[in-house]
Amino acid sequence: MGYVLTIDQGTSSTRAILFDEELYQVAVAQEEFEQIYPKPGWVEHNPNDIVLTAMSCIEKAVKDARISFKEIEAIGITNQRETVVAWDAESGKALYNAIVWQCRRTSNRAEELKKSHEELIHSKTGLRPDPYFSATKMEWMLENVQEVKAAAERGTLRFGTIDSWLIWNLTPEKMHITDYSNASRTMLFNINELDWDQELLDLFSIKREFLPKVVDSSAQLCSSIYGPIIGGIAGDQQASLFGQSAFNPGDMKCTYGTGSFLLMNTGNAPKFSRNGLLTTIGWKIKNEITYAVEGSIFASGALVKWLRDGLGIISTAEETETLAKQAENNGGVYFSGALAGLGAPYWDSTARGLFVGLTRGTTKAHIVRAVLEYVAFRTRDIVELMEKETGIKIKRLLVDGGMTRNNFLMDLQSRILGIPVDRSLIKETTALGAAMLAGIAVGLWDESSLKDKRKTEIEFTPKGREMEEEYHRWKEAIKRSMNWET
Ligand code: G3P
C-alpha cells in the first residue's frame, strides 16, 4: 500500500494529510500560527512559521500513521494563494514578513491602476487591479523594504507565493518553482501566452529572474528533503475544484475557508468576464490547460474566528450553529462582512464591516445569525453573477471547507439560492485535490478513476428560493458599507 502526503498551507493554519491509495485519510496534523496585523487593514505572516509548521505537521502525520517516508509515493502541495514572500537566494533567509492576500496596504496603488491599466491587466491576466493579488505586494516590498531593495541590486532576490517558498525550503537543491494555477494569481502572468508578461513586469519593476519557473500542476517535479517526489502543486481553491472532481466545464464548487471561493471549470479556453469575475488557471496537466472563473468573498470563516477571538462573543465556532438556531430570525440586523474590503461583484477595497438595524432587543444570537446570513447572501451574489456571465444555469452547488460543518448555514444557503447544496463526504477537498494531482504524476490513478471517488455526504434540498426580501434589505447594508476607508 502506497501513500500520498499533502501539505495544505492555509491562511489560518498549516496541515499535513496522509491519504492511502483509496484516497482515505489516514492521518492529519494541523497547527495554527500567528496572524500579524501591524496596522488596520494590514495582514502579515512570519515566513519561518510557515516552514516550521509545515515540517512539524509532516513529521507528526507520518508518525501518527506509523509509516515511514519510504512508503510515500508522492507529495502534493497546496497553499493560500497570492501571499508573497521575498527571500535571499544566498542566505535562504526571508527578507520581510509574508504579505498576506488579505492585506490592503496597496489599496491606493490598486486604485491608480484601475484608472490607468485596468483593461490591459484584465486582458492579459484575467484579474483586475486589486491589492489582493501579488504584484503590488512585491512592488511595495521593492519600494519600502531596504533588505529587499539591496537583494534586488545584488541579484539574489527571490519572490514567490507560498508554494514556491515551501518548495525552496523542502528540496535539497533549493528549487525555485511555482505551478500555473499559482502563477495566474500574481497579476504578472499572461494567461493567454502562459508566461510571465514583460509589460507587466516592467510596470511593477519586477525582474523575471526574481520570479520562479512555472511548471505543471501535476508532474514529477523534484525530490523533497524527506525523499518522496513532489508531484503536485496547486493554489488551494483550484486544488479543491480538482478535489471535488469538477473536471468538466460547468462544474462548480464553493469552499468556505478563511474566505469563500466559488470556482467554475470553463474548459480549455479562458472566459473573460465583464462584470467582476476573475479568470484563472485551474491546472495544467500533461500539456492540457484548464481554466476557471472565480468569485470570492474575502472573509467568511474569518468572520467566525473574529466573533470568537476578536469580539469574544462565542467560545467555539460550533456555537454559531446553536446560537443562530435560537434566534427565530435576524431581528432586523444585517451585516456587511467587508472586514478586508469586498470582492466580486463589488470590488471595493475601501469597504469596511458594518452592522445595521441594531436595537435594544438585539441579542448575541441575532448578531451571529446576521454574520451567517452575510456569508449565504454573498454566495448568492456570486452564483447569480456566474450564471449571468457564463450563460450556464447552476443546478447544484458542491461545497467543502470547515464552515460547511454548520448545518444551519448549509440549509440557509440552499434556501437562499433555491438549489441543492451538496456537501462532499471528504471535507478536505483542497488537500485531496493536491493529493490527486501528485498521485496522477506518479501513475497511482487518472482523472477517470478519480471521478467515481467523489461521494456526497448530505444534499440540502430547498423547497424553492426563499428570503428574497431579506436579500434586498441586506444589499442596502452592503451599499452603506462601501467607499468607507479613504
Ligand atoms: O486566495 C486566497 C485563498 O487561496 C485563501 O484560502 O483557504 O486559506 O482561506 P484559505
Coordinates of C-alpha atoms and ligand atoms in Angstrom, one line a residue:
M1 CA 0.0 0.0 0.0
G2 CA 1.4 3.4 -1.0
Y3 CA 0.5 6.8 0.5
V4 CA 0.3 10.3 -0.8
L5 CA 1.1 13.2 1.5
T6 CA -0.4 16.7 1.1
I7 CA 0.8 19.9 2.7
D8 CA -2.1 22.3 2.8
Q9 CA -0.7 25.6 3.8
G10 CA -3.8 27.8 4.5
T11 CA -4.2 31.4 5.8
S12 CA -5.0 30.4 9.4
S13 CA -3.3 27.1 9.7
T14 CA -1.0 24.6 8.2
R15 CA -1.9 20.9 7.7
A16 CA -0.3 17.7 6.6
I17 CA -2.7 15.0 5.5
L18 CA -1.8 11.4 4.5
F19 CA -4.1 9.6 2.0
D20 CA -3.9 6.0 1.1
E21 CA -4.3 4.7 -2.4
E22 CA -8.1 4.6 -2.0
L23 CA -7.9 8.2 -1.0
Y24 CA -8.9 7.5 2.6
Q25 CA -7.4 10.0 5.0
V26 CA -5.1 8.0 7.3
A27 CA -3.6 10.8 9.4
V28 CA -3.8 14.6 9.7
A29 CA -1.8 17.1 11.7
Q30 CA -2.7 20.7 12.0
E31 CA -1.0 23.8 13.5
E32 CA -2.3 27.4 13.7
F33 CA 0.2 30.2 13.5
E34 CA 0.3 33.9 14.3
Q35 CA -1.6 36.4 12.3
I36 CA 0.2 39.7 12.3
Y37 CA -1.8 42.9 12.0
P38 CA 0.8 45.8 12.0
K39 CA -1.8 48.4 11.1
P40 CA -5.5 48.5 10.3
G41 CA -6.0 46.6 7.1
W42 CA -2.5 45.1 7.0
V43 CA -2.0 41.4 7.4
E44 CA 1.3 39.5 7.6
H45 CA 2.7 36.1 8.4
N46 CA 6.1 35.1 9.6
P47 CA 7.6 33.0 6.7
N48 CA 9.5 30.9 9.2
D49 CA 6.3 29.9 11.0
I50 CA 5.0 28.7 7.6
V51 CA 8.0 26.4 7.0
L52 CA 8.3 25.2 10.6
T53 CA 4.5 24.4 11.0
A54 CA 4.7 22.5 7.6
M55 CA 7.7 20.5 8.8
S56 CA 6.2 19.7 12.2
C57 CA 2.9 18.7 10.7
I58 CA 4.6 16.5 8.1
E59 CA 6.5 14.7 10.8
K60 CA 3.5 14.4 13.1
A61 CA 1.2 13.0 10.4
V62 CA 3.8 10.4 9.3
K63 CA 4.5 9.4 12.9
D64 CA 0.7 9.1 13.7
A65 CA 0.2 6.9 10.7
R66 CA 3.1 4.7 11.8
I67 CA 4.6 4.6 8.3
S68 CA 8.0 5.6 7.0
F69 CA 8.7 8.3 4.4
K70 CA 9.8 5.5 2.0
E71 CA 6.1 4.4 1.8
I72 CA 5.1 7.8 0.5
E73 CA 4.7 7.7 -3.3
A74 CA 4.4 11.5 -3.8
I75 CA 3.9 14.8 -2.1
G76 CA 1.2 17.4 -3.1
I77 CA 1.5 21.0 -2.1
T78 CA -1.5 23.3 -1.9
N79 CA -1.4 26.8 -0.5
Q80 CA -3.1 30.1 0.4
R81 CA -2.7 32.0 -2.9
E82 CA -1.3 35.5 -3.8
T83 CA 0.5 35.8 -0.4
V84 CA 4.1 36.9 -1.2
V85 CA 7.4 36.0 0.4
A86 CA 10.7 37.7 -0.5
W87 CA 14.0 35.9 0.3
D88 CA 17.7 36.0 -0.4
A89 CA 19.0 33.1 -2.6
E90 CA 22.3 33.1 -0.9
S91 CA 21.3 33.1 2.8
G92 CA 17.9 31.4 2.1
K93 CA 16.5 33.9 4.7
A94 CA 13.2 35.7 4.3
L95 CA 13.7 39.4 3.9
Y96 CA 10.4 40.6 5.3
N97 CA 7.2 39.1 6.7
A98 CA 5.0 37.4 4.1
I99 CA 2.4 40.0 2.8
V100 CA -0.9 38.1 3.0
W101 CA -3.5 38.1 0.3
Q102 CA -6.0 39.9 2.6
C103 CA -3.6 42.8 3.2
R104 CA -4.9 46.1 1.9
R105 CA -1.7 48.2 2.2
T106 CA -1.5 48.7 -1.6
S107 CA -5.1 49.9 -2.0
N108 CA -4.1 53.3 -3.3
R109 CA -1.8 51.8 -5.9
A110 CA -4.6 49.5 -7.0
E111 CA -6.9 52.5 -7.3
E112 CA -4.4 54.2 -9.5
L113 CA -4.0 51.1 -11.7
K114 CA -7.8 50.9 -12.1
K115 CA -7.7 54.2 -13.8
S116 CA -4.6 53.6 -15.9
H117 CA -4.2 49.9 -16.6
E118 CA -7.4 48.1 -15.8
E119 CA -8.1 46.9 -19.3
L120 CA -4.5 45.9 -20.0
I121 CA -4.3 43.9 -16.8
H122 CA -7.6 42.2 -17.3
S123 CA -6.9 41.1 -20.9
K124 CA -3.5 39.7 -20.0
T125 CA -4.1 38.2 -16.6
G126 CA -7.9 37.7 -16.3
L127 CA -7.7 39.7 -13.0
R128 CA -8.5 43.2 -12.1
P129 CA -6.3 45.7 -10.2
D130 CA -6.7 45.0 -6.5
P131 CA -4.4 44.8 -3.6
Y132 CA -5.5 41.1 -3.3
F133 CA -3.0 40.0 -5.9
S134 CA 0.8 39.5 -5.6
A135 CA 2.1 42.2 -8.0
T136 CA 1.5 45.3 -5.9
K137 CA 2.7 43.5 -2.8
M138 CA 6.1 42.7 -4.5
E139 CA 6.3 46.3 -5.8
W140 CA 5.6 47.6 -2.3
M141 CA 8.4 45.5 -0.8
L142 CA 10.8 46.7 -3.5
E143 CA 10.0 50.3 -2.7
N144 CA 9.8 50.1 1.1
V145 CA 12.0 47.3 2.4
Q146 CA 15.7 48.1 2.4
E147 CA 16.7 44.4 2.6
V148 CA 14.6 43.6 -0.5
K149 CA 16.0 46.6 -2.4
A150 CA 19.6 45.5 -1.6
A151 CA 18.9 41.9 -2.6
A152 CA 17.4 43.1 -5.9
E153 CA 20.5 45.1 -6.6
R154 CA 22.8 42.1 -5.7
G155 CA 20.7 39.9 -8.0
T156 CA 19.9 37.5 -5.1
L157 CA 16.3 38.5 -4.6
R158 CA 13.7 35.7 -4.9
F159 CA 10.0 36.3 -4.8
G160 CA 7.4 33.5 -4.5
T161 CA 4.0 32.6 -3.4
I162 CA 3.8 30.2 -0.5
D163 CA 4.2 27.1 -2.7
S164 CA 7.5 28.4 -4.0
W165 CA 8.7 29.3 -0.5
L166 CA 7.8 25.9 0.8
I167 CA 9.4 24.1 -2.1
W168 CA 12.6 26.1 -1.8
N169 CA 12.8 25.0 1.8
L170 CA 11.8 21.4 1.3
T171 CA 14.1 20.5 -1.6
P172 CA 17.8 19.7 -1.2
E173 CA 18.7 21.7 -4.3
K174 CA 16.5 24.7 -3.4
M175 CA 14.2 24.6 -6.4
H176 CA 12.5 27.9 -7.3
I177 CA 9.3 26.9 -9.0
T178 CA 5.6 27.5 -8.9
D179 CA 2.7 26.0 -10.9
Y180 CA 0.4 27.6 -13.4
S181 CA -2.6 27.9 -11.0
N182 CA -0.5 29.9 -8.5
A183 CA 1.3 32.0 -11.2
S184 CA -2.1 33.0 -12.5
R185 CA -2.9 34.8 -9.2
T186 CA 0.1 37.1 -9.3
M187 CA -1.2 39.7 -11.8
L188 CA 2.1 39.2 -13.6
F189 CA 1.3 36.1 -15.6
N190 CA -0.1 36.2 -19.1
I191 CA -2.8 33.5 -19.1
N192 CA -3.1 33.6 -22.9
E193 CA 0.6 33.2 -23.6
L194 CA 1.3 31.1 -20.5
D195 CA 4.4 33.1 -19.5
W196 CA 5.4 36.0 -17.2
D197 CA 4.3 39.1 -19.1
Q198 CA 7.2 41.5 -19.8
E199 CA 5.0 44.6 -20.0
L200 CA 3.5 43.8 -16.5
L201 CA 6.9 43.0 -15.1
D202 CA 8.1 46.4 -16.3
L203 CA 5.0 48.1 -14.9
F204 CA 5.8 46.8 -11.4
S205 CA 9.6 47.0 -11.8
I206 CA 10.0 43.3 -11.2
K207 CA 12.8 41.4 -13.0
R208 CA 12.0 38.0 -14.4
E209 CA 14.9 36.4 -12.5
F210 CA 13.2 37.3 -9.2
L211 CA 10.3 35.0 -10.1
P212 CA 10.0 31.2 -10.1
K213 CA 10.0 28.9 -13.1
V214 CA 6.4 27.9 -13.9
V215 CA 5.7 24.2 -14.0
D216 CA 2.8 21.8 -14.5
S217 CA 0.4 21.3 -11.6
S218 CA 0.9 17.5 -11.9
A219 CA 4.4 16.2 -12.8
Q220 CA 7.4 14.5 -11.2
L221 CA 8.9 17.8 -10.2
C222 CA 11.8 17.1 -7.8
S223 CA 12.7 15.1 -4.7
S224 CA 11.9 16.5 -1.3
I225 CA 14.3 16.6 1.7
Y226 CA 12.2 13.7 3.0
G227 CA 12.9 11.6 -0.1
P228 CA 9.5 11.3 -1.8
I229 CA 9.0 13.3 -5.0
I230 CA 6.9 16.5 -5.2
G231 CA 4.3 15.6 -7.8
G232 CA 1.5 18.1 -7.4
I233 CA 1.2 21.8 -6.8
A234 CA -1.9 24.0 -6.9
G235 CA -3.4 27.0 -5.3
D236 CA -5.8 25.9 -2.7
Q237 CA -9.0 27.0 -4.5
Q238 CA -8.0 25.3 -7.7
A239 CA -7.0 22.2 -5.7
S240 CA -10.4 22.0 -4.1
L241 CA -12.1 22.3 -7.5
F242 CA -10.0 19.4 -8.6
G243 CA -10.6 17.6 -5.3
Q244 CA -14.4 17.9 -6.0
S245 CA -13.7 16.1 -9.3
A246 CA -15.0 19.1 -11.1
F247 CA -13.3 18.0 -14.3
N248 CA -15.9 19.1 -16.8
P249 CA -16.8 22.6 -18.0
G250 CA -19.8 23.9 -16.0
D251 CA -18.8 22.0 -12.8
M252 CA -18.8 24.4 -9.8
K253 CA -17.8 24.4 -6.2
C254 CA -17.7 26.7 -3.2
T255 CA -15.1 26.3 -0.5
Y256 CA -15.9 28.0 2.8
G257 CA -12.5 28.6 4.4
T258 CA -11.0 31.8 5.8
G259 CA -12.8 33.3 2.8
S260 CA -15.3 31.7 0.5
F261 CA -14.2 30.9 -3.1
L262 CA -16.6 29.9 -5.9
L263 CA -14.9 28.5 -9.0
M264 CA -16.4 27.1 -12.1
N265 CA -14.5 24.9 -14.6
T266 CA -14.7 26.6 -18.0
G267 CA -12.6 24.2 -20.1
N268 CA -9.5 24.7 -22.2
A269 CA -10.0 28.3 -23.2
P270 CA -10.2 31.4 -20.9
K271 CA -13.6 33.0 -20.5
F272 CA -13.2 36.7 -19.7
S273 CA -15.8 38.3 -17.5
R274 CA -17.1 41.8 -18.0
N275 CA -18.7 42.1 -14.6
G276 CA -16.2 41.3 -12.0
L277 CA -15.5 37.6 -12.0
L278 CA -11.8 36.6 -12.3
T279 CA -10.5 34.3 -14.9
T280 CA -7.9 32.0 -13.6
I281 CA -5.9 28.9 -14.5
G282 CA -7.4 25.8 -12.8
W283 CA -4.5 23.4 -13.5
K284 CA -2.1 22.2 -16.2
I285 CA -1.6 18.5 -16.6
K286 CA 0.4 16.9 -19.4
N287 CA 0.1 19.9 -21.8
E288 CA -3.6 20.3 -21.2
I289 CA -4.6 23.5 -19.6
T290 CA -7.9 24.0 -17.7
Y291 CA -9.3 27.5 -17.0
A292 CA -11.9 28.5 -14.4
V293 CA -13.9 31.6 -13.5
E294 CA -13.8 32.7 -9.8
G295 CA -15.7 34.9 -7.5
S296 CA -14.5 35.3 -3.9
I297 CA -15.7 36.5 -0.5
F298 CA -12.7 37.7 1.3
A299 CA -13.9 36.9 4.8
S300 CA -16.3 34.1 5.7
G301 CA -14.7 31.6 8.2
A302 CA -12.6 34.5 9.2
L303 CA -15.8 36.2 10.5
V304 CA -16.5 33.3 12.8
K305 CA -12.9 33.5 14.0
W306 CA -13.4 37.2 14.6
L307 CA -16.6 36.6 16.6
R308 CA -14.6 34.1 18.7
D309 CA -11.1 35.8 19.0
G310 CA -11.8 39.4 18.2
L311 CA -15.2 40.1 19.9
G312 CA -15.2 37.1 22.3
I313 CA -19.0 36.6 21.9
I314 CA -18.6 32.9 21.2
S315 CA -16.1 30.4 22.5
T316 CA -16.2 27.9 19.7
A317 CA -17.1 28.0 16.0
E318 CA -19.7 25.3 16.6
E319 CA -21.6 27.7 18.9
T320 CA -22.6 29.8 15.8
E321 CA -25.0 27.0 14.8
T322 CA -26.7 26.7 18.2
L323 CA -27.0 30.5 18.6
A324 CA -28.3 31.1 15.0
K325 CA -31.0 28.5 15.6
Q326 CA -32.0 30.2 18.8
A327 CA -32.9 33.4 17.0
E328 CA -36.1 32.9 15.1
N329 CA -34.9 35.4 12.5
N330 CA -32.2 38.1 12.2
G331 CA -34.3 40.5 14.3
G332 CA -33.8 43.1 11.6
V333 CA -30.0 43.0 11.9
Y334 CA -28.0 43.0 8.7
F335 CA -24.2 42.7 8.4
S336 CA -21.7 43.6 5.8
G337 CA -18.6 41.5 6.5
A338 CA -16.3 43.7 4.4
L339 CA -13.5 43.4 7.1
A340 CA -11.0 43.1 4.2
G341 CA -12.9 45.0 1.6
L342 CA -15.3 43.5 -0.9
G343 CA -14.5 41.2 -3.9
A344 CA -16.8 40.2 -6.8
P345 CA -19.1 41.7 -7.8
Y346 CA -18.5 44.9 -5.8
W347 CA -14.6 45.1 -5.9
D348 CA -14.3 47.8 -3.3
S349 CA -11.1 47.6 -1.3
T350 CA -12.2 50.6 0.8
A351 CA -15.4 48.9 2.0
R352 CA -15.4 48.0 5.7
G353 CA -17.6 46.0 8.1
L354 CA -21.0 47.2 9.2
F355 CA -23.9 46.1 11.4
V356 CA -27.1 47.9 10.8
G357 CA -30.6 47.6 12.3
L358 CA -29.4 47.2 15.9
T359 CA -32.0 47.9 18.6
R360 CA -32.2 47.4 22.4
G361 CA -33.7 44.0 21.6
T362 CA -30.7 42.8 19.6
T363 CA -29.1 39.7 21.1
K364 CA -25.9 37.8 20.5
A365 CA -27.9 35.3 18.6
H366 CA -29.1 38.0 16.1
I367 CA -25.5 39.2 15.6
V368 CA -24.3 35.6 14.9
R369 CA -27.2 34.9 12.6
A370 CA -26.6 38.1 10.7
V371 CA -23.0 37.1 10.2
L372 CA -24.0 33.7 8.8
E373 CA -26.7 35.3 6.6
Y374 CA -23.9 37.6 5.2
V375 CA -22.0 34.6 4.0
A376 CA -25.0 33.0 2.4
F377 CA -26.2 36.2 0.7
R378 CA -22.7 37.0 -0.6
T379 CA -22.6 33.5 -2.1
R380 CA -26.0 34.2 -3.9
D381 CA -24.4 37.4 -5.3
I382 CA -21.6 35.3 -6.9
V383 CA -23.7 32.4 -8.1
E384 CA -26.1 34.8 -9.9
L385 CA -23.2 36.6 -11.4
M386 CA -21.6 33.4 -12.6
E387 CA -24.9 32.3 -14.3
K388 CA -25.1 35.7 -16.0
E389 CA -21.5 35.8 -17.2
T390 CA -21.3 32.2 -18.4
G391 CA -24.9 31.6 -19.5
I392 CA -24.9 28.4 -17.6
K393 CA -27.8 27.7 -15.1
I394 CA -26.3 26.3 -11.9
K395 CA -28.3 23.4 -10.7
R396 CA -26.3 22.3 -7.7
L397 CA -23.6 23.8 -5.6
L398 CA -20.8 21.4 -4.5
V399 CA -19.4 22.6 -1.1
D400 CA -16.5 21.9 1.1
G401 CA -14.4 23.6 3.8
G402 CA -14.6 24.0 7.6
M403 CA -17.8 26.1 7.7
T404 CA -19.8 23.5 5.8
R405 CA -20.0 21.5 9.0
N406 CA -22.5 24.1 10.1
N407 CA -25.8 22.5 9.1
F408 CA -27.8 25.7 9.8
L409 CA -25.6 27.6 7.3
M410 CA -25.8 24.9 4.6
D411 CA -29.6 24.7 4.9
L412 CA -29.8 28.5 4.9
Q413 CA -27.6 28.6 1.8
S414 CA -29.7 26.2 -0.2
R415 CA -32.9 28.2 0.7
I416 CA -31.3 31.5 -0.3
L417 CA -30.0 30.0 -3.6
G418 CA -33.1 27.9 -4.3
I419 CA -30.8 25.0 -5.4
P420 CA -29.5 21.9 -3.7
V421 CA -26.2 22.3 -1.8
D422 CA -24.2 19.1 -2.0
R423 CA -21.7 18.5 0.9
S424 CA -18.9 16.2 -0.1
L425 CA -18.1 13.3 2.2
I426 CA -14.5 14.3 2.3
K427 CA -14.4 17.8 3.7
E428 CA -10.7 18.2 3.0
T429 CA -11.2 18.6 -0.8
T430 CA -8.3 21.1 -1.0
A431 CA -5.8 18.6 0.4
L432 CA -7.5 15.8 -1.6
G433 CA -7.1 17.7 -4.8
A434 CA -3.4 18.2 -4.3
A435 CA -3.0 14.5 -3.4
M436 CA -4.9 13.6 -6.6
L437 CA -2.6 15.8 -8.7
A438 CA 0.5 14.3 -7.0
G439 CA -0.8 10.7 -7.5
I440 CA -1.6 11.3 -11.2
A441 CA 2.1 12.3 -11.6
V442 CA 3.4 9.0 -10.3
G443 CA 0.7 6.9 -12.0
L444 CA -1.4 6.0 -9.0
W445 CA -4.6 7.0 -10.7
D446 CA -6.0 9.1 -13.6
E447 CA -8.9 11.5 -13.9
S448 CA -11.5 8.9 -14.9
S449 CA -10.8 6.7 -12.0
L450 CA -10.9 9.7 -9.7
K451 CA -14.3 10.9 -10.9
D452 CA -16.0 7.9 -9.3
K453 CA -14.4 8.5 -5.9
R454 CA -16.3 11.7 -5.1
K455 CA -19.2 10.9 -2.7
T456 CA -22.0 13.1 -1.4
E457 CA -22.4 13.2 2.4
I458 CA -25.6 15.2 2.5
E459 CA -27.6 17.2 0.0
F460 CA -29.5 20.1 1.5
T461 CA -32.6 20.5 -0.8
P462 CA -34.7 23.6 -0.6
K463 CA -38.4 23.8 -1.5
G464 CA -37.7 26.9 -3.6
R465 CA -35.9 30.2 -3.3
E466 CA -36.6 31.9 0.0
M467 CA -35.6 35.2 1.8
E468 CA -36.0 37.4 -1.2
E469 CA -37.0 40.5 0.8
E470 CA -34.2 40.0 3.3
Y471 CA -31.7 39.7 0.5
H472 CA -32.7 43.1 -0.9
R473 CA -32.5 44.7 2.6
W474 CA -29.1 43.2 3.0
K475 CA -28.0 44.6 -0.3
E476 CA -28.7 48.0 1.2
A477 CA -26.4 47.3 4.1
I478 CA -23.7 46.4 1.7
K479 CA -24.1 49.6 -0.2
R480 CA -23.8 51.6 3.0
S481 CA -20.5 49.8 3.9
M482 CA -18.8 50.8 0.7
N483 CA -16.4 53.7 -0.1
W484 CA -15.5 54.0 3.5
E485 CA -11.8 54.0 4.0
T486 CA -10.2 56.9 2.1
Ligands
G3P1 O1 -6.9 33.5 -2.5 C1 -6.8 33.2 -1.1 C2 -7.1 31.8 -0.8 O2 -6.3 31.0 -1.5 C3 -7.0 31.6 0.7 O3 -7.6 30.4 1.0 O4 -8.3 28.5 2.5 O5 -6.6 30.0 3.2 O6 -8.9 30.8 3.1 P1 -7.9 29.9 2.6

